[in-house]
mmCIF file of C-alpha atoms and ligand atoms in Angstrom:
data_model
loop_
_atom_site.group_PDB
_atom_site.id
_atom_site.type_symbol
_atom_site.label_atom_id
_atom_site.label_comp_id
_atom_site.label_asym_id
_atom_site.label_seq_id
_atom_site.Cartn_x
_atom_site.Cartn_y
_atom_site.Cartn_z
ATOM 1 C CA UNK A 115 -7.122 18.533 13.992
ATOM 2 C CA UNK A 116 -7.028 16.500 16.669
ATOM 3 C CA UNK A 117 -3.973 17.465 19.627
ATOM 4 C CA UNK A 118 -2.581 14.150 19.351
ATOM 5 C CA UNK A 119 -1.866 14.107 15.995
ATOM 6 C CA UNK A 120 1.499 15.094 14.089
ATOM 7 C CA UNK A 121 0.070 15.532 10.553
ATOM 8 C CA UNK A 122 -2.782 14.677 8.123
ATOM 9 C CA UNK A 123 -1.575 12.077 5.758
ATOM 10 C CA UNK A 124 -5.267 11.204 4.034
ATOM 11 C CA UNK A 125 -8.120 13.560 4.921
ATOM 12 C CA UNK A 126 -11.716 12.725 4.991
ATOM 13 C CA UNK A 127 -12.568 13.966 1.221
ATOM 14 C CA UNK A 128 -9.400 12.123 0.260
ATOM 15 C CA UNK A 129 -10.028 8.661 1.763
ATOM 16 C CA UNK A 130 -13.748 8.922 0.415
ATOM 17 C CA UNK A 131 -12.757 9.906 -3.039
ATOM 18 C CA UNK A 132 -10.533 6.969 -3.513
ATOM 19 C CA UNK A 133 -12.595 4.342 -2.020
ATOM 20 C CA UNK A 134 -15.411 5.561 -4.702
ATOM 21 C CA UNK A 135 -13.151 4.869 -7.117
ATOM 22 C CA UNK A 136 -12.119 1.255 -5.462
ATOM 23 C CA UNK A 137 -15.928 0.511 -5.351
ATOM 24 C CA UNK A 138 -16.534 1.541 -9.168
ATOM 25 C CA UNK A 139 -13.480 -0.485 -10.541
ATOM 26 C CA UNK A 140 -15.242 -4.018 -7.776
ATOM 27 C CA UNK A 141 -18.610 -2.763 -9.512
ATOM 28 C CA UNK A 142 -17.310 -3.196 -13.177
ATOM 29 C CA UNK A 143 -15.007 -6.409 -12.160
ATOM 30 C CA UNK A 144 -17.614 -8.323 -10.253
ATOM 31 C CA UNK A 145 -20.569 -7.563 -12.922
ATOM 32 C CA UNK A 146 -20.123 -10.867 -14.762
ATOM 33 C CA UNK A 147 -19.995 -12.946 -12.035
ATOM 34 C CA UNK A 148 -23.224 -11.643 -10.201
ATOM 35 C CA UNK A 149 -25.036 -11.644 -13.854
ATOM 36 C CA UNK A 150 -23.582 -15.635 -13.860
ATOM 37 C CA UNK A 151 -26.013 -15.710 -10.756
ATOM 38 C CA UNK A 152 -22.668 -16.505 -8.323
ATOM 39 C CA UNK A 153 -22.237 -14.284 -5.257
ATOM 40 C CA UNK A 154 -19.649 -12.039 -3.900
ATOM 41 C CA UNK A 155 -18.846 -11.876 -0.252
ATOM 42 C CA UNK A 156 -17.066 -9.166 1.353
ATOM 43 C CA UNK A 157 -15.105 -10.473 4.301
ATOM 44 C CA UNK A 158 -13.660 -7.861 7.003
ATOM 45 C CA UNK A 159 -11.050 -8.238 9.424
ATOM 46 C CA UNK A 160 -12.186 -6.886 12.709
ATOM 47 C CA UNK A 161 -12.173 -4.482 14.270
ATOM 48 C CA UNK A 162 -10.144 -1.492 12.682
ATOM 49 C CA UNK A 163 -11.666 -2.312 8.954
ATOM 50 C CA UNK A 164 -15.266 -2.325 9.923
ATOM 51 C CA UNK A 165 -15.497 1.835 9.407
ATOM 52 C CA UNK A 166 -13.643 0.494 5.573
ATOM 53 C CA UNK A 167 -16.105 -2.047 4.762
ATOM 54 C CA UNK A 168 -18.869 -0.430 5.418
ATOM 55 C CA UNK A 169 -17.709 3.030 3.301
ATOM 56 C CA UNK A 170 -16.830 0.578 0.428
ATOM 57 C CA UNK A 171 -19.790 -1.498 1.025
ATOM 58 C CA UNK A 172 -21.965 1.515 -0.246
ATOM 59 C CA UNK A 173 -19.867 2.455 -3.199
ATOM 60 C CA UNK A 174 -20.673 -1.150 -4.934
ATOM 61 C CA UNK A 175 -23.727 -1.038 -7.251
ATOM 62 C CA UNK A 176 -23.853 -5.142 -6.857
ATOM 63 C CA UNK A 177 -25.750 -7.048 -4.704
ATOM 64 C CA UNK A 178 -22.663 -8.246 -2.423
ATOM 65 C CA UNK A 179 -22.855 -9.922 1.120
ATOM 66 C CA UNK A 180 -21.216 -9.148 4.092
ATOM 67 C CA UNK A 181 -19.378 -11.190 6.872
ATOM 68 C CA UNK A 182 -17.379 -10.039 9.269
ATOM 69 C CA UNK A 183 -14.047 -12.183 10.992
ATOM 70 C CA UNK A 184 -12.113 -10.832 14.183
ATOM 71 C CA UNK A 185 -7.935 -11.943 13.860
ATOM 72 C CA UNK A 186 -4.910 -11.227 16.306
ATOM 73 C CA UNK A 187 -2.014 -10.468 14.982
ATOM 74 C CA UNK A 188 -0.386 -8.241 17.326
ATOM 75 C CA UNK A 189 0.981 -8.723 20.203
ATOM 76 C CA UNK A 190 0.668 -6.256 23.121
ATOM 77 C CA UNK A 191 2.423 -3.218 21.609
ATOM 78 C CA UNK A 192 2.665 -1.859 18.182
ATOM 79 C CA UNK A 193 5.065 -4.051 16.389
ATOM 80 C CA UNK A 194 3.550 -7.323 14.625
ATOM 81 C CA UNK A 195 4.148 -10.191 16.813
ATOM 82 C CA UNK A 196 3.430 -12.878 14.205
ATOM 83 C CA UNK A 197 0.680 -14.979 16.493
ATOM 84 C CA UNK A 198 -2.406 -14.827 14.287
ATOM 85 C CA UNK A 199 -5.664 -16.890 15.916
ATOM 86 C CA UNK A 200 -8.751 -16.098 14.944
ATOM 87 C CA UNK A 201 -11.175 -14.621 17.787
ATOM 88 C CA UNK A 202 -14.523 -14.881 15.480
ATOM 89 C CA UNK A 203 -14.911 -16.955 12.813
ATOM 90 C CA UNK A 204 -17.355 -15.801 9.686
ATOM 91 C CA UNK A 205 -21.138 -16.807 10.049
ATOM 92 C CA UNK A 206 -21.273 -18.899 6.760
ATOM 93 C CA UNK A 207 -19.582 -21.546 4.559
ATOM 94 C CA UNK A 208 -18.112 -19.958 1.505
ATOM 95 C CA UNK A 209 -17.605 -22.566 -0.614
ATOM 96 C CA UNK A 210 -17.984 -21.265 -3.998
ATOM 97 C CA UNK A 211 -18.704 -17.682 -3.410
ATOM 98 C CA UNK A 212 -16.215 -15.336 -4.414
ATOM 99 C CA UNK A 213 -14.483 -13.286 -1.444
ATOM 100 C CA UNK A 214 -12.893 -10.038 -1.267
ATOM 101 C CA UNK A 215 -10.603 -9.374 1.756
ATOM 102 C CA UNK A 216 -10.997 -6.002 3.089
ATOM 103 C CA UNK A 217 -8.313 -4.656 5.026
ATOM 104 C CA UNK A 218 -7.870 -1.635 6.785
ATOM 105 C CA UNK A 219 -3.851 -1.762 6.443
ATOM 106 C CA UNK A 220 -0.997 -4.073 5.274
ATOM 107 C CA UNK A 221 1.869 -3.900 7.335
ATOM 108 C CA UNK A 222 3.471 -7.269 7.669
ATOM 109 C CA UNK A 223 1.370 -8.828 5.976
ATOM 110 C CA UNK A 224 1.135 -11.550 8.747
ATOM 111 C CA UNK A 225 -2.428 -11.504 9.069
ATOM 112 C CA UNK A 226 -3.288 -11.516 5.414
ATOM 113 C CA UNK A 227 -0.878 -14.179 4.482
ATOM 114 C CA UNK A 228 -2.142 -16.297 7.383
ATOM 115 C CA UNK A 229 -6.226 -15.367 6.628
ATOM 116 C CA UNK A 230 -5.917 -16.015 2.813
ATOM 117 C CA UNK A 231 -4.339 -19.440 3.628
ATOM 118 C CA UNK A 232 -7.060 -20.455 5.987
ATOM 119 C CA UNK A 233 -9.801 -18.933 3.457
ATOM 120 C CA UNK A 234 -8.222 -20.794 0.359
ATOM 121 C CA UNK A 235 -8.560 -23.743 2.245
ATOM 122 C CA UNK A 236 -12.551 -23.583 2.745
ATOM 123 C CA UNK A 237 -12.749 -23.375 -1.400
ATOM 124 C CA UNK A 238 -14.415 -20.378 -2.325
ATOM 125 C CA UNK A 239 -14.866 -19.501 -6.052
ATOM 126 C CA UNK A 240 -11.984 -16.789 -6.234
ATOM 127 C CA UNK A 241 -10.273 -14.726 -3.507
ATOM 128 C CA UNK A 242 -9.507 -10.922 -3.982
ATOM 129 C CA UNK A 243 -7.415 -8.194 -1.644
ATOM 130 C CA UNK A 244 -8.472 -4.707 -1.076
ATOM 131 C CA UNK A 245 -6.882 -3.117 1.636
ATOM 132 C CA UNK A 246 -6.722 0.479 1.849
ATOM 133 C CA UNK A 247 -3.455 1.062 3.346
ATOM 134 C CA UNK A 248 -0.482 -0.527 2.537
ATOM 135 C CA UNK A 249 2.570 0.557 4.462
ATOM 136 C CA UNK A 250 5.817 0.648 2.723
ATOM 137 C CA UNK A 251 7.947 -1.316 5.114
ATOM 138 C CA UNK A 252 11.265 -3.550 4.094
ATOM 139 C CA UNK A 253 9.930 -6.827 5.533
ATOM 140 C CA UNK A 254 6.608 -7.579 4.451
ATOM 141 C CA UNK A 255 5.306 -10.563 3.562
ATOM 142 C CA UNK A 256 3.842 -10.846 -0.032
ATOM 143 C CA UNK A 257 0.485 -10.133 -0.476
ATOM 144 C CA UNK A 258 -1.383 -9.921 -3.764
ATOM 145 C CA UNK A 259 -3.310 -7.210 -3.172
ATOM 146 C CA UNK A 260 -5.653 -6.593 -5.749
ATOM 147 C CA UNK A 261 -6.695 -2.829 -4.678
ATOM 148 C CA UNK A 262 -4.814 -0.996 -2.884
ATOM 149 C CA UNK A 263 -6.347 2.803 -1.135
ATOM 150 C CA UNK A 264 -3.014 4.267 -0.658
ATOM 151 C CA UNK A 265 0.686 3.718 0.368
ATOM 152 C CA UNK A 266 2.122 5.083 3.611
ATOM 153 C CA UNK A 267 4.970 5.630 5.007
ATOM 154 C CA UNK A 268 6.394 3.521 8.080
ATOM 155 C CA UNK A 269 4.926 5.653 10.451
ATOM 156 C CA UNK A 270 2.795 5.227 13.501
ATOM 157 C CA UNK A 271 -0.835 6.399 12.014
ATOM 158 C CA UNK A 272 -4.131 6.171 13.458
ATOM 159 C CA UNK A 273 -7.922 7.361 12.700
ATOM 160 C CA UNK A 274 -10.615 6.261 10.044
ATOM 161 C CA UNK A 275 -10.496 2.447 11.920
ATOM 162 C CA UNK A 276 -6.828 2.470 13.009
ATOM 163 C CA UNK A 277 -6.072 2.924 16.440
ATOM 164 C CA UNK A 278 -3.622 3.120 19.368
ATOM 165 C CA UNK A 279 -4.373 1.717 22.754
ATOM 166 C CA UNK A 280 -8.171 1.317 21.407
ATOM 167 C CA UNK A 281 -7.970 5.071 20.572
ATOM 168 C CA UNK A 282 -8.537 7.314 17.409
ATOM 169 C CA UNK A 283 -10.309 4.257 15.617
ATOM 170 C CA UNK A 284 -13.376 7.397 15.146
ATOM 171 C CA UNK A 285 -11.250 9.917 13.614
ATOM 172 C CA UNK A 286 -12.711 10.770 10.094
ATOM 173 C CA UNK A 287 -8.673 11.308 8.517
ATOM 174 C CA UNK A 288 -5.460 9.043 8.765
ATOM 175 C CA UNK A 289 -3.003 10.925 10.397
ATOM 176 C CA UNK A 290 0.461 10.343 11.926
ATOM 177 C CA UNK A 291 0.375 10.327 15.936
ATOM 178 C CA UNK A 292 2.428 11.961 17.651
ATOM 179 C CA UNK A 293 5.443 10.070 19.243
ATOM 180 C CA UNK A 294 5.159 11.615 22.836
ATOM 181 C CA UNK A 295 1.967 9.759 22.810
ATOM 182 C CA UNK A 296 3.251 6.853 22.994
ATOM 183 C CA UNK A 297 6.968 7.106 24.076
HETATM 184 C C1 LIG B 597 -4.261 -4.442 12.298
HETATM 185 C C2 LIG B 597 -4.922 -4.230 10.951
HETATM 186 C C3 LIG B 597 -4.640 -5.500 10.218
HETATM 187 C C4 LIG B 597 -3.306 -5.930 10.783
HETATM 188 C C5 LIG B 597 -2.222 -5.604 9.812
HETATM 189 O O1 LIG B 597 -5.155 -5.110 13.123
HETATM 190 O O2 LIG B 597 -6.296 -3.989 11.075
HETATM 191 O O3 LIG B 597 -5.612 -6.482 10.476
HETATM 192 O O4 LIG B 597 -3.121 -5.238 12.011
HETATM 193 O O5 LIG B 597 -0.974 -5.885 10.323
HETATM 194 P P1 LIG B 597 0.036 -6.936 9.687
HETATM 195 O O6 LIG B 597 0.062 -6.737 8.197
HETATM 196 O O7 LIG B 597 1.341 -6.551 10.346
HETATM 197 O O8 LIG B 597 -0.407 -8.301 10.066
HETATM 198 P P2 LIG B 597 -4.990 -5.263 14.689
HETATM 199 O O9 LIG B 597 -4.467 -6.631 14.987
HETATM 200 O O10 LIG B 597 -4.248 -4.089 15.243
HETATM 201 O O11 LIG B 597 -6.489 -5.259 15.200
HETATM 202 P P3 LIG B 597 -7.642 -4.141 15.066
HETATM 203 O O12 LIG B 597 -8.121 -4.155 13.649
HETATM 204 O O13 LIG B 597 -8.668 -4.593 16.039
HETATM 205 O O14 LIG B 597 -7.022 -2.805 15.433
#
């Protein structure tokens, strides 16, 4: 384990057994719709849900596509600052197709409520959630999520895309960091 971090909440074999499971359930949901001859896009939020989306990207046994948007939500430290602007927009119109959000974590929910607004308004087919963390905080804004990896506590976790300072985004487990780290 890495020296910076307080525990393991999720290890490797953990995170990569549920996200099979998360794929299989997209697989049998999205079936229909591919066999209509409609396609799914997956949509990440950059950067910390790249290392997410591409894991679940490999567990799908349908011929989705891939786009990638960068969003800033926080602000300088590690609260939510509620300013969301987007720093890269997705490659392609997605009118019609039928998007699933892929999130690395749901804390406010600032970014998500903000993104699905701006996607709704482009008309795609259908819009779907899957974020694989959702942190069980009292404010949070409400966010249909349609899959959900795991819930966490309120703590201040890095690794497997998360990060502090631009650190830990490369650890293979979510773990809690410890607070001298960033006290
Ligand atoms: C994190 C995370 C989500 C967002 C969730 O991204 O990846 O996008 O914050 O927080 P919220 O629910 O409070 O809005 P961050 O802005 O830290 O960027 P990163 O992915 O580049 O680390």
């Amino acid at each position: 384990m890495h020296k910076d971090i307080q525990d393991i909440l999720f290890t490797e074999e953990e995170i990569a057994q549920r996200i099979e499971e998360i794929g299989a359930d997209i697989t049998k949901e999205y079936a229909e719709v591919i066999a209509k001859g409609e396609s799914v896009l997956l949509i990440s939020v950059l950067r910390g849900a790249a290392i997410f989306m591409a894991d679940l990207a490999r567990t799908i046994d349908l011929p989705v596509e891939m786009d990638y948007m960068a969003i800033s939500s926080y602000g300088n430290g590690t609260k939510s600052s509620g300013v969301v602007r987007i720093l890269k927009d997705l490659t392609s119109d997605i009118k019609g197709q039928h998007i699933i959000v892929v999130e690395d974590i749901l804390d406010s929910g600032l970014t998500l409520k903000y993104l699905l607004k701006n996607l709704a308004s482009r008309e795609p087919a259908s819009i779907e959630v899957v974020t694989l963390l959702r942190k069980k905080t009292l404010q949070q804004a409400k966010i249909n999520c349609k899959y959900i990896g795991f819930e966490c506590p309120d703590q201040f976790i890095v690794g497997y895309g998360l990060d502090y300072a631009e650190r830990y985004r490369n650890l293979p487990y979510i773990g809690i960091l410890k607070s001298e780290v960033y006290h």
